[in-house]
């Protein structure tokens, strides 16, 4: 299969290009598209189409997908009753980088991996919204090969999936660079995956919410989110995460003449956008070690540390 590259400008959206992508999707094809968080790999809610996503990514079948919508009308068709607090979060943060896990009503089993819940989000990226308006709800995981970091540029999608997907819409680097916050409303609200919409942001709207222990890197026997049990990024290089000992470890690695890449996010808000890109670049350069400086675990920093802990094989003070 030849993967079409559809260049598109976020600030001046060419309707013909949206049409082109929508047409492929409606015929049951799979198309990577930009969202504000990371690039997604989309299909309409059709079993045959969605199978292609799992195949292209090499994604385990027990890991469910997020359904992306463009309006609240879409939502009513997909899920059972929406709790009051969930409704409030949608009002506050949609369209935007927040995913809610709710009771499934009509979403095919292949999307939910057989769970009786479904994860839904309304992205704010205008290309994504225009596309969904044309096709109806789109199921989409991040558009990387399973186990690789989420793609934050179309080039990353091509590196992983060229020849395996019908098309990629290339709108340049994304805005946020980390996947959406996932919060479950099946019981009392609990954050399953931290993201740009922070725990603090959420609590300002609905009061105290729990953090799932896996968010902080604790081992869990029964993952609340199937994605929790998969290692997210296993580069050839060893990833070391350090805070106090950062300088000491750096000196030691240098004296051992290791090929190292250092990732130091001076400003978390700014640096997050390039984090996954830096991971990929380090791999391309053939680094033996990626040494990352830890950041404070609050706000967006909690989300950054969650991803770093998943990637690291060695965590130091
Ligand atoms: O920002 C994002 O969320 C991006 C863009 C493309 O929207 N998507 C994304 O999808 O990161 P993915 O598939 O890479 O991650 C979805 C996560 C997985 O950890 C999955 O296990 C979890 O959400 N998930 C999906 N449905 C779920 C459900 N019903 N219950 C619990 N967790 C669920
Ligand atoms: Mg993913």
mmCIF file of C-alpha atoms and ligand atoms in Angstrom:
data_model
loop_
_atom_site.group_PDB
_atom_site.id
_atom_site.type_symbol
_atom_site.label_atom_id
_atom_site.label_comp_id
_atom_site.label_asym_id
_atom_site.label_seq_id
_atom_site.Cartn_x
_atom_site.Cartn_y
_atom_site.Cartn_z
ATOM 1 C CA UNK A 1 0.000 0.000 0.000
ATOM 2 C CA UNK A 2 1.266 3.471 -0.826
ATOM 3 C CA UNK A 3 0.711 5.960 1.970
ATOM 4 C CA UNK A 4 -0.580 9.300 0.685
ATOM 5 C CA UNK A 5 0.814 12.389 2.326
ATOM 6 C CA UNK A 6 -1.802 15.125 2.476
ATOM 7 C CA UNK A 7 -0.157 18.420 3.423
ATOM 8 C CA UNK A 8 -2.593 20.732 5.129
ATOM 9 C CA UNK A 9 -2.297 24.116 6.806
ATOM 10 C CA UNK A 10 -3.954 24.430 10.215
ATOM 11 C CA UNK A 11 -4.360 28.185 9.836
ATOM 12 C CA UNK A 12 -5.923 28.024 6.400
ATOM 13 C CA UNK A 13 -7.721 24.725 6.078
ATOM 14 C CA UNK A 14 -8.230 23.522 2.523
ATOM 15 C CA UNK A 15 -11.710 21.917 2.438
ATOM 16 C CA UNK A 16 -10.732 19.743 -0.508
ATOM 17 C CA UNK A 17 -8.080 18.045 1.576
ATOM 18 C CA UNK A 18 -10.544 17.353 4.375
ATOM 19 C CA UNK A 19 -12.870 15.858 1.731
ATOM 20 C CA UNK A 20 -10.049 13.718 0.393
ATOM 21 C CA UNK A 21 -9.268 12.241 3.811
ATOM 22 C CA UNK A 22 -12.947 11.831 4.702
ATOM 23 C CA UNK A 23 -13.527 9.888 1.503
ATOM 24 C CA UNK A 24 -10.781 7.404 2.349
ATOM 25 C CA UNK A 25 -12.173 6.957 5.852
ATOM 26 C CA UNK A 26 -15.750 6.472 4.680
ATOM 27 C CA UNK A 27 -14.566 3.705 2.374
ATOM 28 C CA UNK A 28 -13.086 1.903 5.389
ATOM 29 C CA UNK A 29 -9.493 3.135 5.062
ATOM 30 C CA UNK A 30 -7.207 4.312 7.882
ATOM 31 C CA UNK A 31 -5.833 7.851 7.988
ATOM 32 C CA UNK A 32 -3.439 9.541 10.416
ATOM 33 C CA UNK A 33 -4.501 13.068 11.345
ATOM 34 C CA UNK A 34 -3.267 15.794 13.680
ATOM 35 C CA UNK A 35 -4.871 16.519 17.026
ATOM 36 C CA UNK A 36 -3.693 19.098 19.564
ATOM 37 C CA UNK A 37 -2.089 16.336 21.669
ATOM 38 C CA UNK A 38 -0.444 13.879 19.249
ATOM 39 C CA UNK A 39 -1.236 12.483 15.782
ATOM 40 C CA UNK A 40 -4.022 9.893 15.804
ATOM 41 C CA UNK A 41 -4.622 6.944 13.453
ATOM 42 C CA UNK A 42 -8.310 7.045 12.613
ATOM 43 C CA UNK A 43 -11.029 4.806 11.261
ATOM 44 C CA UNK A 44 -14.816 5.084 11.231
ATOM 45 C CA UNK A 45 -16.718 2.892 13.705
ATOM 46 C CA UNK A 46 -16.685 -0.149 11.471
ATOM 47 C CA UNK A 47 -15.186 -3.470 12.498
ATOM 48 C CA UNK A 48 -13.238 -4.143 9.301
ATOM 49 C CA UNK A 49 -11.798 -0.631 9.238
ATOM 50 C CA UNK A 50 -10.767 -0.770 12.889
ATOM 51 C CA UNK A 51 -9.074 -4.127 12.476
ATOM 52 C CA UNK A 52 -6.680 -2.363 10.105
ATOM 53 C CA UNK A 53 -5.621 0.029 12.885
ATOM 54 C CA UNK A 54 -4.658 -2.820 15.207
ATOM 55 C CA UNK A 55 -2.766 -4.516 12.379
ATOM 56 C CA UNK A 56 -0.871 -1.426 11.227
ATOM 57 C CA UNK A 57 0.222 -0.526 14.780
ATOM 58 C CA UNK A 58 0.811 -4.070 15.968
ATOM 59 C CA UNK A 59 -1.454 -3.152 18.859
ATOM 60 C CA UNK A 60 -2.665 -5.848 21.272
ATOM 61 C CA UNK A 61 -6.382 -6.479 20.708
ATOM 62 C CA UNK A 62 -7.159 -6.016 24.416
ATOM 63 C CA UNK A 63 -6.153 -2.343 24.358
ATOM 64 C CA UNK A 64 -9.240 -0.220 23.571
ATOM 65 C CA UNK A 65 -9.334 2.904 21.397
ATOM 66 C CA UNK A 66 -10.579 6.409 22.098
ATOM 67 C CA UNK A 67 -13.612 7.554 20.100
ATOM 68 C CA UNK A 68 -13.214 11.125 18.826
ATOM 69 C CA UNK A 69 -16.318 13.239 18.348
ATOM 70 C CA UNK A 70 -17.090 16.718 17.027
ATOM 71 C CA UNK A 71 -20.369 17.473 18.782
ATOM 72 C CA UNK A 72 -22.352 16.599 21.895
ATOM 73 C CA UNK A 73 -25.022 15.043 19.686
ATOM 74 C CA UNK A 74 -22.456 12.402 18.740
ATOM 75 C CA UNK A 75 -21.995 11.695 22.426
ATOM 76 C CA UNK A 76 -25.635 10.824 23.131
ATOM 77 C CA UNK A 77 -25.544 8.075 20.503
ATOM 78 C CA UNK A 78 -22.402 6.491 21.893
ATOM 79 C CA UNK A 79 -22.729 6.372 25.681
ATOM 80 C CA UNK A 80 -25.319 5.750 28.400
ATOM 81 C CA UNK A 81 -26.150 8.405 31.001
ATOM 82 C CA UNK A 82 -23.428 11.006 31.522
ATOM 83 C CA UNK A 83 -22.810 11.795 35.230
ATOM 84 C CA UNK A 84 -23.199 15.430 36.304
ATOM 85 C CA UNK A 85 -19.486 15.834 37.076
ATOM 86 C CA UNK A 86 -18.499 14.423 33.709
ATOM 87 C CA UNK A 87 -20.877 16.882 32.054
ATOM 88 C CA UNK A 88 -19.209 19.746 33.927
ATOM 89 C CA UNK A 89 -15.752 18.703 32.746
ATOM 90 C CA UNK A 90 -16.955 18.566 29.155
ATOM 91 C CA UNK A 91 -18.332 22.086 29.489
ATOM 92 C CA UNK A 92 -15.050 23.299 30.939
ATOM 93 C CA UNK A 93 -12.496 21.496 28.766
ATOM 94 C CA UNK A 94 -14.087 20.339 25.497
ATOM 95 C CA UNK A 95 -13.069 20.728 22.796
ATOM 96 C CA UNK A 96 -9.661 19.880 24.239
ATOM 97 C CA UNK A 97 -7.184 17.298 25.558
ATOM 98 C CA UNK A 98 -9.493 15.468 27.967
ATOM 99 C CA UNK A 99 -10.836 11.912 27.503
ATOM 100 C CA UNK A 100 -13.724 10.576 29.583
ATOM 101 C CA UNK A 101 -14.395 6.895 30.184
ATOM 102 C CA UNK A 102 -18.158 6.362 30.284
ATOM 103 C CA UNK A 103 -20.673 3.508 29.999
ATOM 104 C CA UNK A 104 -20.803 2.197 26.469
ATOM 105 C CA UNK A 105 -24.085 2.207 24.581
ATOM 106 C CA UNK A 106 -23.430 1.544 20.906
ATOM 107 C CA UNK A 107 -19.689 1.424 20.214
ATOM 108 C CA UNK A 108 -18.523 -1.837 18.558
ATOM 109 C CA UNK A 109 -16.687 -4.346 20.717
ATOM 110 C CA UNK A 110 -13.502 -4.139 18.659
ATOM 111 C CA UNK A 111 -13.114 -0.477 19.722
ATOM 112 C CA UNK A 112 -13.719 -1.070 23.428
ATOM 113 C CA UNK A 113 -11.805 -4.372 23.498
ATOM 114 C CA UNK A 114 -14.909 -5.952 24.955
ATOM 115 C CA UNK A 115 -15.132 -3.643 27.991
ATOM 116 C CA UNK A 116 -18.568 -2.251 28.856
ATOM 117 C CA UNK A 117 -17.076 1.241 28.879
ATOM 118 C CA UNK A 118 -15.842 3.536 26.144
ATOM 119 C CA UNK A 119 -13.321 6.387 26.144
ATOM 120 C CA UNK A 120 -14.509 9.541 24.357
ATOM 121 C CA UNK A 121 -12.918 12.861 23.583
ATOM 122 C CA UNK A 122 -13.616 15.957 21.508
ATOM 123 C CA UNK A 123 -10.305 17.259 20.144
ATOM 124 C CA UNK A 124 -9.798 20.988 19.676
ATOM 125 C CA UNK A 125 -7.600 20.726 16.583
ATOM 126 C CA UNK A 126 -9.643 22.252 13.738
ATOM 127 C CA UNK A 127 -8.501 19.729 11.141
ATOM 128 C CA UNK A 128 -9.577 16.863 13.394
ATOM 129 C CA UNK A 129 -12.935 18.523 14.065
ATOM 130 C CA UNK A 130 -13.634 19.236 10.399
ATOM 131 C CA UNK A 131 -12.733 15.677 9.497
ATOM 132 C CA UNK A 132 -15.025 14.160 12.152
ATOM 133 C CA UNK A 133 -17.865 16.451 11.037
ATOM 134 C CA UNK A 134 -17.611 14.862 7.602
ATOM 135 C CA UNK A 135 -17.297 11.227 8.703
ATOM 136 C CA UNK A 136 -19.004 10.927 12.085
ATOM 137 C CA UNK A 137 -17.152 9.600 15.179
ATOM 138 C CA UNK A 138 -13.600 8.386 14.543
ATOM 139 C CA UNK A 139 -11.854 5.747 16.647
ATOM 140 C CA UNK A 140 -8.178 6.608 16.937
ATOM 141 C CA UNK A 141 -5.193 5.567 19.007
ATOM 142 C CA UNK A 142 -1.928 7.483 18.707
ATOM 143 C CA UNK A 143 -0.476 6.956 15.214
ATOM 144 C CA UNK A 144 2.767 5.202 16.248
ATOM 145 C CA UNK A 145 3.833 1.563 16.080
ATOM 146 C CA UNK A 146 2.923 -0.100 19.345
ATOM 147 C CA UNK A 147 5.719 0.474 21.883
ATOM 148 C CA UNK A 148 7.084 3.614 20.203
ATOM 149 C CA UNK A 149 6.502 7.140 21.526
ATOM 150 C CA UNK A 150 3.371 8.863 20.274
ATOM 151 C CA UNK A 151 3.961 10.845 17.067
ATOM 152 C CA UNK A 152 4.086 14.606 17.431
ATOM 153 C CA UNK A 153 4.944 15.251 13.769
ATOM 154 C CA UNK A 154 3.774 13.637 10.531
ATOM 155 C CA UNK A 155 7.378 12.465 9.941
ATOM 156 C CA UNK A 156 7.095 10.272 13.038
ATOM 157 C CA UNK A 157 3.971 8.657 11.603
ATOM 158 C CA UNK A 158 5.790 8.008 8.321
ATOM 159 C CA UNK A 159 8.814 6.570 10.137
ATOM 160 C CA UNK A 160 6.570 4.028 11.889
ATOM 161 C CA UNK A 161 3.709 3.335 9.506
ATOM 162 C CA UNK A 162 4.727 4.142 5.936
ATOM 163 C CA UNK A 163 3.127 1.623 3.568
ATOM 164 C CA UNK A 164 0.792 0.345 6.289
ATOM 165 C CA UNK A 165 -1.818 3.120 6.287
ATOM 166 C CA UNK A 166 -3.798 4.826 3.529
ATOM 167 C CA UNK A 167 -2.821 8.410 4.263
ATOM 168 C CA UNK A 168 -1.378 10.891 6.724
ATOM 169 C CA UNK A 169 -2.517 14.491 6.997
ATOM 170 C CA UNK A 170 0.601 16.530 7.612
ATOM 171 C CA UNK A 171 -0.054 19.759 9.515
ATOM 172 C CA UNK A 172 3.383 20.076 11.111
ATOM 173 C CA UNK A 173 4.262 19.685 14.810
ATOM 174 C CA UNK A 174 1.384 19.385 17.278
ATOM 175 C CA UNK A 175 0.582 21.935 19.958
ATOM 176 C CA UNK A 176 0.883 19.905 23.196
ATOM 177 C CA UNK A 177 2.982 16.839 22.485
ATOM 178 C CA UNK A 178 1.558 14.527 25.164
ATOM 179 C CA UNK A 179 -1.546 12.336 24.957
ATOM 180 C CA UNK A 180 -4.820 13.518 26.507
ATOM 181 C CA UNK A 181 -5.732 13.236 30.173
ATOM 182 C CA UNK A 182 -7.944 10.172 30.707
ATOM 183 C CA UNK A 183 -10.479 10.215 33.549
ATOM 184 C CA UNK A 184 -12.899 7.401 34.328
ATOM 185 C CA UNK A 185 -16.467 8.010 35.504
ATOM 186 C CA UNK A 186 -17.482 4.373 35.902
ATOM 187 C CA UNK A 187 -17.255 4.839 39.658
ATOM 188 C CA UNK A 188 -15.969 7.856 41.606
ATOM 189 C CA UNK A 189 -13.858 9.912 39.183
ATOM 190 C CA UNK A 190 -10.285 8.645 38.868
ATOM 191 C CA UNK A 191 -7.522 9.882 36.601
ATOM 192 C CA UNK A 192 -6.126 6.942 34.605
ATOM 193 C CA UNK A 193 -3.628 8.934 32.559
ATOM 194 C CA UNK A 194 -2.421 12.458 33.421
ATOM 195 C CA UNK A 195 -2.114 15.042 30.665
ATOM 196 C CA UNK A 196 -2.234 18.723 29.854
ATOM 197 C CA UNK A 197 -5.555 19.113 31.694
ATOM 198 C CA UNK A 198 -4.096 18.633 35.154
ATOM 199 C CA UNK A 199 -5.536 17.148 38.341
ATOM 200 C CA UNK A 200 -5.586 20.703 39.679
ATOM 201 C CA UNK A 201 -7.548 21.936 36.624
ATOM 202 C CA UNK A 202 -10.096 19.151 37.085
ATOM 203 C CA UNK A 203 -10.459 19.678 40.832
ATOM 204 C CA UNK A 204 -11.197 23.355 40.280
ATOM 205 C CA UNK A 205 -14.340 22.273 38.409
ATOM 206 C CA UNK A 206 -15.597 19.155 40.243
ATOM 207 C CA UNK A 207 -13.707 18.952 43.548
ATOM 208 C CA UNK A 208 -11.360 16.163 44.685
ATOM 209 C CA UNK A 209 -10.547 13.347 42.279
ATOM 210 C CA UNK A 210 -8.307 10.327 42.742
ATOM 211 C CA UNK A 211 -5.169 9.507 40.847
ATOM 212 C CA UNK A 212 -4.891 5.876 39.856
ATOM 213 C CA UNK A 213 -1.751 4.474 41.615
ATOM 214 C CA UNK A 214 -0.301 3.416 38.254
ATOM 215 C CA UNK A 215 -0.085 7.087 37.291
ATOM 216 C CA UNK A 216 2.791 7.538 39.735
ATOM 217 C CA UNK A 217 4.534 4.458 38.440
ATOM 218 C CA UNK A 218 3.319 1.943 41.043
ATOM 219 C CA UNK A 219 2.921 -1.630 39.845
ATOM 220 C CA UNK A 220 -0.743 -2.611 39.607
ATOM 221 C CA UNK A 221 -2.188 -6.127 39.529
ATOM 222 C CA UNK A 222 -5.442 -5.158 37.883
ATOM 223 C CA UNK A 223 -4.962 -2.262 35.492
ATOM 224 C CA UNK A 224 -7.998 0.044 35.262
ATOM 225 C CA UNK A 225 -6.889 0.958 31.801
ATOM 226 C CA UNK A 226 -5.494 -1.789 29.593
ATOM 227 C CA UNK A 227 -2.878 0.680 28.336
ATOM 228 C CA UNK A 228 -1.332 0.752 31.818
ATOM 229 C CA UNK A 229 0.187 -2.665 31.550
ATOM 230 C CA UNK A 230 2.093 -1.979 28.348
ATOM 231 C CA UNK A 231 5.522 -0.481 28.354
ATOM 232 C CA UNK A 232 5.202 2.628 26.272
ATOM 233 C CA UNK A 233 8.579 3.323 24.935
ATOM 234 C CA UNK A 234 11.402 0.875 24.704
ATOM 235 C CA UNK A 235 14.205 2.477 22.715
ATOM 236 C CA UNK A 236 17.437 0.703 22.013
ATOM 237 C CA UNK A 237 19.102 3.177 24.322
ATOM 238 C CA UNK A 238 18.781 2.781 28.062
ATOM 239 C CA UNK A 239 16.646 5.589 29.492
ATOM 240 C CA UNK A 240 17.850 6.878 32.879
ATOM 241 C CA UNK A 241 15.661 9.278 34.841
ATOM 242 C CA UNK A 242 17.441 11.255 37.558
ATOM 243 C CA UNK A 243 17.015 14.370 39.642
ATOM 244 C CA UNK A 244 19.542 14.989 42.426
ATOM 245 C CA UNK A 245 22.009 12.533 40.961
ATOM 246 C CA UNK A 246 21.706 13.908 37.423
ATOM 247 C CA UNK A 247 25.127 15.630 37.405
ATOM 248 C CA UNK A 248 26.906 12.745 39.060
ATOM 249 C CA UNK A 249 25.479 10.211 36.579
ATOM 250 C CA UNK A 250 26.288 12.474 33.651
ATOM 251 C CA UNK A 251 29.928 12.706 34.765
ATOM 252 C CA UNK A 252 30.169 8.965 35.184
ATOM 253 C CA UNK A 253 28.673 8.277 31.743
ATOM 254 C CA UNK A 254 31.040 10.792 30.192
ATOM 255 C CA UNK A 255 34.056 9.191 31.830
ATOM 256 C CA UNK A 256 32.898 5.832 30.447
ATOM 257 C CA UNK A 257 32.762 7.466 26.993
ATOM 258 C CA UNK A 258 29.138 6.388 26.500
ATOM 259 C CA UNK A 259 27.169 7.826 23.604
ATOM 260 C CA UNK A 260 24.648 9.841 25.539
ATOM 261 C CA UNK A 261 21.753 12.129 24.780
ATOM 262 C CA UNK A 262 20.662 14.438 27.540
ATOM 263 C CA UNK A 263 17.078 15.607 27.868
ATOM 264 C CA UNK A 264 16.663 18.563 30.158
ATOM 265 C CA UNK A 265 13.291 20.329 30.104
ATOM 266 C CA UNK A 266 14.116 23.790 31.358
ATOM 267 C CA UNK A 267 10.526 24.908 30.984
ATOM 268 C CA UNK A 268 8.007 22.083 31.268
ATOM 269 C CA UNK A 269 5.247 23.811 29.284
ATOM 270 C CA UNK A 270 7.636 24.577 26.426
ATOM 271 C CA UNK A 271 9.733 21.431 26.560
ATOM 272 C CA UNK A 272 6.896 18.919 26.576
ATOM 273 C CA UNK A 273 6.077 19.571 22.930
ATOM 274 C CA UNK A 274 9.494 18.308 21.832
ATOM 275 C CA UNK A 275 9.918 15.474 24.344
ATOM 276 C CA UNK A 276 8.830 12.579 22.114
ATOM 277 C CA UNK A 277 10.700 14.095 19.180
ATOM 278 C CA UNK A 278 13.887 14.110 21.257
ATOM 279 C CA UNK A 279 13.356 10.459 22.181
ATOM 280 C CA UNK A 280 13.071 9.556 18.531
ATOM 281 C CA UNK A 281 16.070 11.684 17.545
ATOM 282 C CA UNK A 282 18.235 10.042 20.207
ATOM 283 C CA UNK A 283 17.368 6.651 18.774
ATOM 284 C CA UNK A 284 18.181 7.785 15.252
ATOM 285 C CA UNK A 285 21.573 9.059 16.404
ATOM 286 C CA UNK A 286 22.248 5.677 17.950
ATOM 287 C CA UNK A 287 22.555 6.893 21.536
ATOM 288 C CA UNK A 288 23.434 4.222 24.094
ATOM 289 C CA UNK A 289 21.950 6.133 26.992
ATOM 290 C CA UNK A 290 19.258 8.792 27.200
ATOM 291 C CA UNK A 291 19.693 10.668 30.469
ATOM 292 C CA UNK A 292 16.634 12.668 31.461
ATOM 293 C CA UNK A 293 16.362 15.248 34.229
ATOM 294 C CA UNK A 294 13.269 14.696 36.369
ATOM 295 C CA UNK A 295 10.709 17.497 36.703
ATOM 296 C CA UNK A 296 8.379 18.400 39.543
ATOM 297 C CA UNK A 297 5.337 16.107 39.651
ATOM 298 C CA UNK A 298 2.622 18.714 39.520
ATOM 299 C CA UNK A 299 0.491 20.223 36.773
ATOM 300 C CA UNK A 300 1.797 19.180 33.370
ATOM 301 C CA UNK A 301 4.917 17.885 35.161
ATOM 302 C CA UNK A 302 2.905 14.973 36.564
ATOM 303 C CA UNK A 303 2.028 13.908 33.014
ATOM 304 C CA UNK A 304 5.608 14.324 31.825
ATOM 305 C CA UNK A 305 6.952 12.239 34.727
ATOM 306 C CA UNK A 306 4.329 9.554 34.091
ATOM 307 C CA UNK A 307 5.632 9.120 30.518
ATOM 308 C CA UNK A 308 9.283 9.322 31.600
ATOM 309 C CA UNK A 309 8.809 6.637 34.259
ATOM 310 C CA UNK A 310 7.244 4.344 31.672
ATOM 311 C CA UNK A 311 10.165 4.884 29.333
ATOM 312 C CA UNK A 312 12.932 4.577 31.933
ATOM 313 C CA UNK A 313 14.677 1.357 32.777
ATOM 314 C CA UNK A 314 16.588 3.017 35.601
ATOM 315 C CA UNK A 315 15.149 5.609 37.974
ATOM 316 C CA UNK A 316 17.555 7.378 40.343
ATOM 317 C CA UNK A 317 17.151 9.996 43.042
HETATM 318 O O1 LIG B 1 -4.442 12.452 23.056
HETATM 319 C C1 LIG B 1 -4.873 11.328 22.879
HETATM 320 O O2 LIG B 1 -5.621 10.751 23.688
HETATM 321 C C2 LIG B 1 -4.477 10.616 21.559
HETATM 322 C C3 LIG B 1 -5.084 11.381 20.405
HETATM 323 C C4 LIG B 1 -4.882 10.681 19.084
HETATM 324 O O3 LIG B 1 -6.435 11.624 20.660
HETATM 325 N N1 LIG B 1 -4.897 9.250 21.588
HETATM 326 C C5 LIG B 1 -4.304 8.298 22.357
HETATM 327 O O4 LIG B 1 -4.839 7.036 22.195
HETATM 328 O O5 LIG B 1 -3.396 8.539 23.098
HETATM 329 P P1 LIG B 1 -4.117 5.714 22.725
HETATM 330 O O6 LIG B 1 -4.931 4.602 22.169
HETATM 331 O O7 LIG B 1 -2.713 5.753 22.370
HETATM 332 O O8 LIG B 1 -4.340 5.752 24.264
HETATM 333 C C6 LIG B 1 -5.614 5.538 24.804
HETATM 334 C C7 LIG B 1 -5.510 5.081 26.225
HETATM 335 C C8 LIG B 1 -4.946 3.685 26.351
HETATM 336 O O9 LIG B 1 -4.087 3.637 27.478
HETATM 337 C C9 LIG B 1 -6.188 2.823 26.580
HETATM 338 O O10 LIG B 1 -5.905 1.660 27.318
HETATM 339 C C10 LIG B 1 -7.073 3.794 27.351
HETATM 340 O O11 LIG B 1 -6.838 5.056 26.777
HETATM 341 N N2 LIG B 1 -8.505 3.446 27.189
HETATM 342 C C11 LIG B 1 -9.219 3.451 26.059
HETATM 343 N N3 LIG B 1 -10.483 3.030 26.297
HETATM 344 C C12 LIG B 1 -10.569 2.776 27.611
HETATM 345 C C13 LIG B 1 -11.601 2.317 28.480
HETATM 346 N N4 LIG B 1 -12.814 2.023 28.029
HETATM 347 N N5 LIG B 1 -11.321 2.182 29.805
HETATM 348 C C14 LIG B 1 -10.096 2.474 30.276
HETATM 349 N N6 LIG B 1 -9.071 2.909 29.507
HETATM 350 C C15 LIG B 1 -9.302 3.055 28.198
HETATM 351 MG MG1 LIG B 2 -0.789 5.308 22.248
#
